[in-house]
GROMACS .gro file of C-alpha atoms in nm:
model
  417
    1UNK     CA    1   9.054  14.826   7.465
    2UNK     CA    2   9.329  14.552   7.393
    3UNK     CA    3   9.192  14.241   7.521
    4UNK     CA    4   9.411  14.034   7.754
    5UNK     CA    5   9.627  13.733   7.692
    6UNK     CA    6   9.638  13.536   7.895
    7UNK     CA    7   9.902  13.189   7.938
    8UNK     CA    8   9.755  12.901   8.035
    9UNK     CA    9   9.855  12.785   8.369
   10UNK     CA   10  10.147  12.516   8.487
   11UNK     CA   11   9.876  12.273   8.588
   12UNK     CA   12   9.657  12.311   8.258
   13UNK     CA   13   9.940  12.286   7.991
   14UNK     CA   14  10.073  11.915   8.256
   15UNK     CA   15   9.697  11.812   8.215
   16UNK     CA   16   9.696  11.863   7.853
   17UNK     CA   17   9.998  11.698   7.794
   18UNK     CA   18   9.943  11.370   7.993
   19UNK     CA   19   9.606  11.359   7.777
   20UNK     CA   20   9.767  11.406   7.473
   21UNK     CA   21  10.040  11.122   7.587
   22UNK     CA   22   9.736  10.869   7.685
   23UNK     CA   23   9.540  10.909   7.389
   24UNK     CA   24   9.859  10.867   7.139
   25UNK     CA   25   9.975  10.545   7.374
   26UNK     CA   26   9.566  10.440   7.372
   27UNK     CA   27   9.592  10.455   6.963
   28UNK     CA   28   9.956  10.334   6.968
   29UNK     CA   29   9.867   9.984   7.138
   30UNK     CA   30   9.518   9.958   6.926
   31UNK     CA   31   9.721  10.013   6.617
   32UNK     CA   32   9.998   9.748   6.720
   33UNK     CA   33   9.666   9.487   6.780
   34UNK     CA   34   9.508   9.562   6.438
   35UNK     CA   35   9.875   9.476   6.296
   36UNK     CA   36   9.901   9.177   6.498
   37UNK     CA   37   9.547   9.026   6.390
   38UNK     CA   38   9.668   9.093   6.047
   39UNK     CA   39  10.022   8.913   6.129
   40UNK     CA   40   9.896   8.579   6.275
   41UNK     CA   41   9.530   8.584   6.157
   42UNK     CA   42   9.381   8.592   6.505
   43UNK     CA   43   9.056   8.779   6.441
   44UNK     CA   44   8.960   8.734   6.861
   45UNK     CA   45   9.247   8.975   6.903
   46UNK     CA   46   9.031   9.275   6.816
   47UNK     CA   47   8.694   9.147   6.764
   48UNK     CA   48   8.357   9.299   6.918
   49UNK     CA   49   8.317   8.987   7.171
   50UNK     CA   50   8.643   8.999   7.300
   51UNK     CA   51   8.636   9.404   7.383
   52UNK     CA   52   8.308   9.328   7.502
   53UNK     CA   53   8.448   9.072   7.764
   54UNK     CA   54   8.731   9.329   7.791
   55UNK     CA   55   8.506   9.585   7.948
   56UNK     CA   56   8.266   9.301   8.123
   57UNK     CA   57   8.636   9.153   8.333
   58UNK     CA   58   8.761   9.465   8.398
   59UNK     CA   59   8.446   9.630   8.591
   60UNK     CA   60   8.499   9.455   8.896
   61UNK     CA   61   8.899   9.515   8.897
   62UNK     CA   62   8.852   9.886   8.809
   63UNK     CA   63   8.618   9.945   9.113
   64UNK     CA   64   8.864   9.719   9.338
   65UNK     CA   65   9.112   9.950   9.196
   66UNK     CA   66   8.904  10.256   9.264
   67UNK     CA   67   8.902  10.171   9.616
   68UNK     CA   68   9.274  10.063   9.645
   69UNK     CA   69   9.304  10.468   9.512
   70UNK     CA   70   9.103  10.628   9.767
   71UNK     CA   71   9.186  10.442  10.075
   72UNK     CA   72   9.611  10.481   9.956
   73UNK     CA   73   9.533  10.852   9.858
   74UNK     CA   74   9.434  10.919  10.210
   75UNK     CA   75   9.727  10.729  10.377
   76UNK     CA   76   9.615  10.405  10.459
   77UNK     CA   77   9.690  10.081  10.269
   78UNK     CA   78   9.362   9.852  10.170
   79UNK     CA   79   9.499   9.517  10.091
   80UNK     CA   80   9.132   9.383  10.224
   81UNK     CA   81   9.010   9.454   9.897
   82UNK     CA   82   8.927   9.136   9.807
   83UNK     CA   83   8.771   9.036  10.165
   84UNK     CA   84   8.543   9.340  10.096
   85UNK     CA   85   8.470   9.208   9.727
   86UNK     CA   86   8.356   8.900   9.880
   87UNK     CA   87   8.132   9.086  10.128
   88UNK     CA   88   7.990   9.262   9.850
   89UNK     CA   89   7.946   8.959   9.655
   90UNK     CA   90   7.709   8.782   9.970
   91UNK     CA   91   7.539   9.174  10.028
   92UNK     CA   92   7.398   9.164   9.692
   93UNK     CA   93   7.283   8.813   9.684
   94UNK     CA   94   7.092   8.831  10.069
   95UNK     CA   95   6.921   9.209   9.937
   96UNK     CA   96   6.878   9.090   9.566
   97UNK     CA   97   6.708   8.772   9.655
   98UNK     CA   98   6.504   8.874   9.973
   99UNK     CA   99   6.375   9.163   9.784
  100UNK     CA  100   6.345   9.025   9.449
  101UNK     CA  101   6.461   9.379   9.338
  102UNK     CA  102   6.812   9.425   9.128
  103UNK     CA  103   6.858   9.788   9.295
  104UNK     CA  104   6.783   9.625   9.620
  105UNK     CA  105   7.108   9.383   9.573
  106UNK     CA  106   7.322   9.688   9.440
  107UNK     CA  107   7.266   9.886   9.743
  108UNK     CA  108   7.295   9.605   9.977
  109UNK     CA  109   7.631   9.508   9.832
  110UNK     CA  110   7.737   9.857   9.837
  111UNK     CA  111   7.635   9.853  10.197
  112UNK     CA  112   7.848   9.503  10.259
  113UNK     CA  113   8.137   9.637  10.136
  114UNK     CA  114   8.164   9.977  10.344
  115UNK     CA  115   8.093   9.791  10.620
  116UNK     CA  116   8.428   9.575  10.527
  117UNK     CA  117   8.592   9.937  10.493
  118UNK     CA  118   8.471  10.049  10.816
  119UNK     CA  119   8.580   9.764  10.982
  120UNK     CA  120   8.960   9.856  10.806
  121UNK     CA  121   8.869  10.179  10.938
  122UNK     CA  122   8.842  10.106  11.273
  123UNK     CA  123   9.139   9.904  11.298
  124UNK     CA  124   9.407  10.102  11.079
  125UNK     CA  125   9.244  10.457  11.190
  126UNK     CA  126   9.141  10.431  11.534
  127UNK     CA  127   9.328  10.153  11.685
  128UNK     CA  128   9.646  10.202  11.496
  129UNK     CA  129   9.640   9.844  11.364
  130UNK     CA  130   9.923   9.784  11.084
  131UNK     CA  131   9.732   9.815  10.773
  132UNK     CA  132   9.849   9.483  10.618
  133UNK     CA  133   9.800   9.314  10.923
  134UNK     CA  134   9.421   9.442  10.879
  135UNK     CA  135   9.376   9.399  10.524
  136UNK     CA  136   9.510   9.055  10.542
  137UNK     CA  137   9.265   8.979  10.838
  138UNK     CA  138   8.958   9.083  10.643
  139UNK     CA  139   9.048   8.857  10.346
  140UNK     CA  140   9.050   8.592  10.615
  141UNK     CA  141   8.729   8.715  10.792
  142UNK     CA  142   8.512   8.735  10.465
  143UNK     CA  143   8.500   8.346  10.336
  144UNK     CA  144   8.403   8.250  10.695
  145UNK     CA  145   8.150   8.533  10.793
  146UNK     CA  146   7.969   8.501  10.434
  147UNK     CA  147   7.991   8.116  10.444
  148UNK     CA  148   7.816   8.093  10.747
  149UNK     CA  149   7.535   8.360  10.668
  150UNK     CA  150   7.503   8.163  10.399
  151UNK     CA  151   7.463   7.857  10.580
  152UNK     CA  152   7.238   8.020  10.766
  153UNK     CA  153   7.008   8.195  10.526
  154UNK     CA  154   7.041   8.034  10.209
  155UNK     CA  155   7.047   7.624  10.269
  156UNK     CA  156   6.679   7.629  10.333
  157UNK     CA  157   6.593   7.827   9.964
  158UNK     CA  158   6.539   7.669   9.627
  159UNK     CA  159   6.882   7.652   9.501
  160UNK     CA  160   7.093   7.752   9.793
  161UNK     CA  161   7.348   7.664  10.005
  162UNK     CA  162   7.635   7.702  10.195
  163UNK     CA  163   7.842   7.785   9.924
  164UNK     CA  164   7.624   7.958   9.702
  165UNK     CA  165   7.257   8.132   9.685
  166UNK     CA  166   6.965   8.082   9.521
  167UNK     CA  167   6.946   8.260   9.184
  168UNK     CA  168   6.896   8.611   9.164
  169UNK     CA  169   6.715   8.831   8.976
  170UNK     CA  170   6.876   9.015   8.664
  171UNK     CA  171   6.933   9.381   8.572
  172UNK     CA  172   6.849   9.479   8.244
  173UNK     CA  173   7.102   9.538   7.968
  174UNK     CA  174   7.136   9.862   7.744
  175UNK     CA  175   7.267   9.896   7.396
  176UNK     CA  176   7.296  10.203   7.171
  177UNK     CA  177   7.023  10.187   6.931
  178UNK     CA  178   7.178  10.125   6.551
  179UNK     CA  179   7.464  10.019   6.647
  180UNK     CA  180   7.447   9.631   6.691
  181UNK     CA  181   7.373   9.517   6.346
  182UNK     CA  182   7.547   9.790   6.114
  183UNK     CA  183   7.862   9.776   6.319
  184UNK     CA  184   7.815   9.375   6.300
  185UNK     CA  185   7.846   9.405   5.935
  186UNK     CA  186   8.151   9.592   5.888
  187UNK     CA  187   8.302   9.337   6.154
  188UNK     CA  188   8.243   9.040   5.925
  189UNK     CA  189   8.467   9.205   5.646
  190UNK     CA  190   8.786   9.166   5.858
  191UNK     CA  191   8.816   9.487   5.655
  192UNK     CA  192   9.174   9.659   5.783
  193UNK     CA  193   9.063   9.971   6.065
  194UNK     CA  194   8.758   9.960   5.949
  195UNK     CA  195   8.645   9.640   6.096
  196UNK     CA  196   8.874   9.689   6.374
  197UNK     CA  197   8.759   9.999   6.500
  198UNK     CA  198   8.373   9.832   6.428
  199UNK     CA  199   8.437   9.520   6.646
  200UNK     CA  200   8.600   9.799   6.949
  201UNK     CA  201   8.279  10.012   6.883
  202UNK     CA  202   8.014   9.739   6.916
  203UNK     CA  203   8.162   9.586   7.169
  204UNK     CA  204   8.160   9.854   7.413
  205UNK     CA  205   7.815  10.017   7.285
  206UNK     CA  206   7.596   9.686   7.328
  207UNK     CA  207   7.454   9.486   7.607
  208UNK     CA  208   7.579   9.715   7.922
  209UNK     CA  209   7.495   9.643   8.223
  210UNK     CA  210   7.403   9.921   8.470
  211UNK     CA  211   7.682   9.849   8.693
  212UNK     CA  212   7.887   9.872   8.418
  213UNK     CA  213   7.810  10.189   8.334
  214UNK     CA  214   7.806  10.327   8.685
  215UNK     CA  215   8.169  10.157   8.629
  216UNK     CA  216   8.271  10.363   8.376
  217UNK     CA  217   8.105  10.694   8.559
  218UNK     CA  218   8.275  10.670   8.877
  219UNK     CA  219   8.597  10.719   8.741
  220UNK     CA  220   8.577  11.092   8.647
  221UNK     CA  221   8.363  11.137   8.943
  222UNK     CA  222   8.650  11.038   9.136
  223UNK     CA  223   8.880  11.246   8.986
  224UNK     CA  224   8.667  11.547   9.027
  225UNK     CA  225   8.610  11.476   9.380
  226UNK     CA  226   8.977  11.415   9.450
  227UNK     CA  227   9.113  11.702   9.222
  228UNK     CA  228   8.888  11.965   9.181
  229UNK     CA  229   8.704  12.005   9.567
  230UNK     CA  230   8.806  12.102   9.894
  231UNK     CA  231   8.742  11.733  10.006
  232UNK     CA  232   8.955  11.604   9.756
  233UNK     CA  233   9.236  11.826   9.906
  234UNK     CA  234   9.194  11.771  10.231
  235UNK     CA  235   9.194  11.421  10.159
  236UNK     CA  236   9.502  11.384   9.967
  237UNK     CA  237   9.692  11.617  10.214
  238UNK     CA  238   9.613  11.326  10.482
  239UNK     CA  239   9.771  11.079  10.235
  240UNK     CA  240  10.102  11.342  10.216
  241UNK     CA  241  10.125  11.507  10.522
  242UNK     CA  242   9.868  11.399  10.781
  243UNK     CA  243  10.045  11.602  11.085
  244UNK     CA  244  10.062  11.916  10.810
  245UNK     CA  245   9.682  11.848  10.732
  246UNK     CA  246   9.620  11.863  11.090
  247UNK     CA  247   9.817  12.185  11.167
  248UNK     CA  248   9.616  12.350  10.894
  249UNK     CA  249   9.295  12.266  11.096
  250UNK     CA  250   9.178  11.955  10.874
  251UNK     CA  251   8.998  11.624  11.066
  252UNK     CA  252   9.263  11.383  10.958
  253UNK     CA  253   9.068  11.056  11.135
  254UNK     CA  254   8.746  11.205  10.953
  255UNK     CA  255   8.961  11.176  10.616
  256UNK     CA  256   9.065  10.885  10.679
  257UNK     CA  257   8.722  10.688  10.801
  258UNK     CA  258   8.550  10.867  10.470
  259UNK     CA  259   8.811  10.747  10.215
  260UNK     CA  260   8.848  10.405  10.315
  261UNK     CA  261   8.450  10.339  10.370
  262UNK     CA  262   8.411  10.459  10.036
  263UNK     CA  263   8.666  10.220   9.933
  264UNK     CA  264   8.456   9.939  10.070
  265UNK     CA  265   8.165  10.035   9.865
  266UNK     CA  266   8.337  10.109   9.572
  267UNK     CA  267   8.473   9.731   9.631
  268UNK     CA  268   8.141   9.587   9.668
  269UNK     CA  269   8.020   9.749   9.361
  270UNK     CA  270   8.306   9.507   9.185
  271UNK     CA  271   8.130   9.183   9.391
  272UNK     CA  272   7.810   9.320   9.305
  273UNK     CA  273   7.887   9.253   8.934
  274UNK     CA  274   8.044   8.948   8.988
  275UNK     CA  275   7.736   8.804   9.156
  276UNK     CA  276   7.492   8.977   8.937
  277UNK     CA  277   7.626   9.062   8.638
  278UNK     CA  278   7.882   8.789   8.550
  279UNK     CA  279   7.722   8.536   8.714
  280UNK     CA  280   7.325   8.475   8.847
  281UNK     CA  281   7.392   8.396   9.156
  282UNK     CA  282   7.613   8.448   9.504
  283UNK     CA  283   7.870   8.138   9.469
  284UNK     CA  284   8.168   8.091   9.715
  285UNK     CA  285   8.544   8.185   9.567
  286UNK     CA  286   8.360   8.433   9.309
  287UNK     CA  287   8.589   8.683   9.347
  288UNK     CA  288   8.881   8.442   9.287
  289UNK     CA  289   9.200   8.732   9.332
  290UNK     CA  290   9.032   8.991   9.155
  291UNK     CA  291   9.101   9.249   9.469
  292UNK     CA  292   9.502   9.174   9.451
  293UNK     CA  293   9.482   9.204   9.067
  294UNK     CA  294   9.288   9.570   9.140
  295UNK     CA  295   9.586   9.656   9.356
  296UNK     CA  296   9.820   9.594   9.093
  297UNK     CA  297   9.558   9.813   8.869
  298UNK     CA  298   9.630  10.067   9.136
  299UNK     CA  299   9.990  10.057   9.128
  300UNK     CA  300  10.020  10.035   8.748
  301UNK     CA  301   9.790  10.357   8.730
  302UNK     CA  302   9.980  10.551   8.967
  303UNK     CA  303   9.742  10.621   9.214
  304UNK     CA  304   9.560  10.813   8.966
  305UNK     CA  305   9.212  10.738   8.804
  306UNK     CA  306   9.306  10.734   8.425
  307UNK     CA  307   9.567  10.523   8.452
  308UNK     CA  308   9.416  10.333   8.706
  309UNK     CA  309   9.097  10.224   8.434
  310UNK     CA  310   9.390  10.161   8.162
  311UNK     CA  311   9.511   9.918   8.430
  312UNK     CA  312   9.221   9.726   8.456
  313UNK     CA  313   9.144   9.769   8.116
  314UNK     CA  314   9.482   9.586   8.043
  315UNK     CA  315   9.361   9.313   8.313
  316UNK     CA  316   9.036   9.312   8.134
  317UNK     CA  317   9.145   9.227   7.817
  318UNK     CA  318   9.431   8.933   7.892
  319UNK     CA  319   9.147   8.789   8.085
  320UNK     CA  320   8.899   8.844   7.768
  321UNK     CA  321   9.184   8.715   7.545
  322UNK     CA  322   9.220   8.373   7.715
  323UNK     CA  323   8.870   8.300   7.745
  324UNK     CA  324   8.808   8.392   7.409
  325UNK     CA  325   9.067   8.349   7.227
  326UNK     CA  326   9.221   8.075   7.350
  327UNK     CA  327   9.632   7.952   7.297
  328UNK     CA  328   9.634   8.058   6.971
  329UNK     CA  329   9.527   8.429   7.074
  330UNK     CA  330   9.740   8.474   7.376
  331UNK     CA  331   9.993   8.284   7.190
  332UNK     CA  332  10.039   8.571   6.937
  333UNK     CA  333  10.050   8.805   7.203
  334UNK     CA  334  10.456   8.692   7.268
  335UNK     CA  335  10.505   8.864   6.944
  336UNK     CA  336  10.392   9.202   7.057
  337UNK     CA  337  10.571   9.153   7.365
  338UNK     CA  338  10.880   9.008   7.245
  339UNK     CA  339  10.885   9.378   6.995
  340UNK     CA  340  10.780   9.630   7.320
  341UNK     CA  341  11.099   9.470   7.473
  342UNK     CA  342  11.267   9.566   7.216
  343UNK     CA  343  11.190   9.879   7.161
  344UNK     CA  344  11.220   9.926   7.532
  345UNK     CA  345  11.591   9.791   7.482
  346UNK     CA  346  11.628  10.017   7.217
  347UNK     CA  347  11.518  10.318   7.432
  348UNK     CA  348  11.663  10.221   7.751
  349UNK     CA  349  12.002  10.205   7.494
  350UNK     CA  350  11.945  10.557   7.407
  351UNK     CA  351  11.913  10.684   7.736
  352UNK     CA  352  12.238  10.482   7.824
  353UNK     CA  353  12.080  10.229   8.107
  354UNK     CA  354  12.296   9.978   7.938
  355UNK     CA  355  12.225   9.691   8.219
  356UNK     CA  356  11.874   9.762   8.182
  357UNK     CA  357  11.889   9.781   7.804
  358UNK     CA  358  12.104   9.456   7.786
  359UNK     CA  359  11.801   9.256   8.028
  360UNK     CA  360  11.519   9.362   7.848
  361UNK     CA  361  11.696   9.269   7.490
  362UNK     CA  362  11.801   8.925   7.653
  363UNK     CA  363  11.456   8.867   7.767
  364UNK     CA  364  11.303   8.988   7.398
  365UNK     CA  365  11.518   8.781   7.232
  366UNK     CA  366  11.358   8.484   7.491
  367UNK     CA  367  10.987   8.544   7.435
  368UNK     CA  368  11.053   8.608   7.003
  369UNK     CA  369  11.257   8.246   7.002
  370UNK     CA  370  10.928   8.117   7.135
  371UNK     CA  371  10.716   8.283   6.989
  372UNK     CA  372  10.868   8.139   6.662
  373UNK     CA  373  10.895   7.775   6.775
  374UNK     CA  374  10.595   7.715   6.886
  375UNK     CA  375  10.228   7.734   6.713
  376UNK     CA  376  10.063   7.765   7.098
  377UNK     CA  377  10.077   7.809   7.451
  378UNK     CA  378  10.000   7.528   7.762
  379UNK     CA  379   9.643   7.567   7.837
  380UNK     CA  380   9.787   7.604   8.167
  381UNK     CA  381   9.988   7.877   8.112
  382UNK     CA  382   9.719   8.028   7.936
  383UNK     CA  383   9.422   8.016   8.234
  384UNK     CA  384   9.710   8.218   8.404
  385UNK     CA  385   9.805   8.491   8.138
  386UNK     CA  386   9.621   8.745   8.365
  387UNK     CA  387   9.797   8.687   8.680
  388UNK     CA  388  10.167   8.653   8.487
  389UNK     CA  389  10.067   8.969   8.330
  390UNK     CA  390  10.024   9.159   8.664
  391UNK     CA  391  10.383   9.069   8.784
  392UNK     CA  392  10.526   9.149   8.486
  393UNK     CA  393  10.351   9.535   8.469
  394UNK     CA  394  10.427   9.547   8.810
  395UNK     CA  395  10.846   9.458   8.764
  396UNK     CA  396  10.822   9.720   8.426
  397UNK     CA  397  10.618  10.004   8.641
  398UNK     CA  398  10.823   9.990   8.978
  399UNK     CA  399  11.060  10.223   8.866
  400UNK     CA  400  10.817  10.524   8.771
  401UNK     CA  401  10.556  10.526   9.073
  402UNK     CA  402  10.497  10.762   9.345
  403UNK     CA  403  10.258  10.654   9.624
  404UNK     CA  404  10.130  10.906   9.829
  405UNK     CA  405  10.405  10.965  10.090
  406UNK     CA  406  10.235  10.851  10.395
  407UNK     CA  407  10.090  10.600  10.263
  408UNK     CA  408  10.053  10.295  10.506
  409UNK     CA  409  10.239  10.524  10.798
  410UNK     CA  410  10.063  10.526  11.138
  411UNK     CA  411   9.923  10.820  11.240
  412UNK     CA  412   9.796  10.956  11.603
  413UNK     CA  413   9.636  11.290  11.652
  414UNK     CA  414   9.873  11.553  11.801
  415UNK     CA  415  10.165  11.292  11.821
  416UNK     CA  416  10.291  11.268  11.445
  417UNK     CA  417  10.306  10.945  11.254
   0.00000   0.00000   0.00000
């Protein structure tokens, strides 16, 4: 019997592909830092302590992002991210310290933060409240609500206060056994790839945190829930068509009220880490924008999971960089700009966008000029290199998204949008 051949299918050989394209752009940009370090002799560029930080900074904007991605994918907008960071933040402290148990705090800041979501629920969903009007009320509602608890519950304790709780107890760190001091080794060389891929290794090998690594899991989890179920379908179909999803017999409100509750939590999971991980203890302003710079993780990944951890991977790591590194790191970092402008002047050329190709030579030429006058950045600037990068991805990435198409539309059973 001749056996069957069989072609893969449409969606399978798009899948492939975009993996193929992330990986080569993934060991594209790793390969342009090793080159750099080499360059300006910057050895925080690509060094274990910085990727370490990398990963550390870009836990809580990943699950922000997270969230931003499942609340959007169903059709309503979640600017309240950071309101229910903040919740999350004040949920682990109050369970963490009450309890003395870690697991205690992660579940109670899980808890905190659907709550926030259910509250964005409620308003967006069931009252038909604009959803940045909401969003923008919950970042208002969240100092004052976990100030006062705190004033409430935590002035009295050791250590506590109005703006900040008593310290909390720890979760223990993992590391891959044989990995710290070998790898540590090779790092010291400053031995070309070698060292550099040693430094990326350790770093994200050693001292993990649990929430870290429930993190990193979460984001094929999401993707299999969203792509691969019927609940994932459903859901997205509310974030495309809701009166369609409704025709075809699907609980659109249900949808929604799941996907943005499990946005909360996935956003307290970030303030969880920030008050537990990070730092020892609940402290007011922890969050400190990290829920707006998720939503630009969001938009700069598309609305898709991947992309959405390279986002706050990128985040991650100009955070790492400056705390690290210092002006001298971030201040070779114009160079690889000023030459990705280029090139994207170069391409842009090619494709004959000639406005477009003349603005991003122009501002290459800019960032190269001072890149080559200067031996270091402001410190002010610098302390701000995350947020400046997030409006600059955002004005390069405007021009290849695609939101969900009702996304932020108001929707009312049986009468349409």
């Amino acid at each position: 019997m001749e056996q069957e051949i069989r072609t893969p299918a449409p969606d399978t050989e798009d899948r492939e592909r975009r993996r193929s394209r992330l990986l080569l752009v993934g060991g594209g940009i790793f390969v342009a830092l090793i080159l750099l370090r080499l360059i300006t002799g910057e050895s925080d560029i690509t060094s274990s302590g910085t990727m370490s930080a990398t990963l550390a900074l870009a836990v809580p904007i990943g699950m922000a992002a997270l969230g931003g991605m499942w609340s959007e994918r169903s059709g309503v907008i979640n600017i309240g991210l950071e309101g229910m960071m903040t919740f999350g933040t004040w949920g682990a402290a109050f369970a963490s310290y009450f309890s003395g148990n870690p697991w205690l705090g992660l579940l109670g800041g899980i808890v905190a933060g659907a709550v926030g979501g259910l509250l964005h629920a409620v308003a967006t969903v069931t009252f038909g409240v604009d959803h940045i009007v909401s969003g923008v009320a919950i970042n208002i509602l969240a100092p004052g609500v976990t100030r006062y608890l705190s004033d409430l519950l935590f002035t009295d304790e050791q250590g506590g206060g109005a703006t900040q709780s008593p310290p909390l107890p720890n979760f223990p760190t993992w590391s891959v056994p044989g990995v710290g001091k070998p790898l540590g080794s090779l790092e010291k060389h400053h031995w070309i790839l070698v060292s550099d891929l040693a430094g990326l290794v350790r770093g994200v090998l050693t001292n993990l945190s649990p929430i870290t690594l429930l993190g990193i899991l979460l984001i094929p989890v999401s993707y299999y829930l969203l792509w691969r179920t019927a609940f994932g379908l459903r859901l997205r179909s509310c974030g495309e068509n809701p009166v369609a999803a409704e025709s075809l017999g699907v609980k659109v409100y249900r949808m929604k009220y799941a996907s943005v509750v499990i946005s909360g939590a996935f956003a307290g999971i970030g303030g969880v880490f920030l008050a537990m991980v990070a730092s020892s203890n609940y402290q007011e302003g922890q969050v400190n924008g990290r829920g707006y710079i998720g939503l630009a993780a969001m938009i700069f990944g598309n609305w898709r999971p991947g992309m959405v951890a390279g986002g706050a991977g990128l985040f991650g790591y100009t955070d790492a960089l400056q705390l690290r590194g210092g002006t001298g790191a971030v201040h070779a970092m114009l160079l690889l700009i000023g030459i990705g402008l280029l090139a994207l002047a170069v391409w842009r050329g090619y494709r004959r966008r000639v406005v477009a190709a003349a603005i991003s030579a122009v501002v290459a030429a800019g960032v190269l000029v001072w890149f080559f006058l200067t031996d270091a950045l402001p410190r002010e600037i610098v302390t701000y290199s995350p947020h400046i990068t997030t409006l600059l991805v955002l004005a390069f990435a405007a021009q290849r998204l695609r939101m969900p198409a009702a996304d932020g539309m108001r929707y009312r059973k049986g009468g349409g949008h």
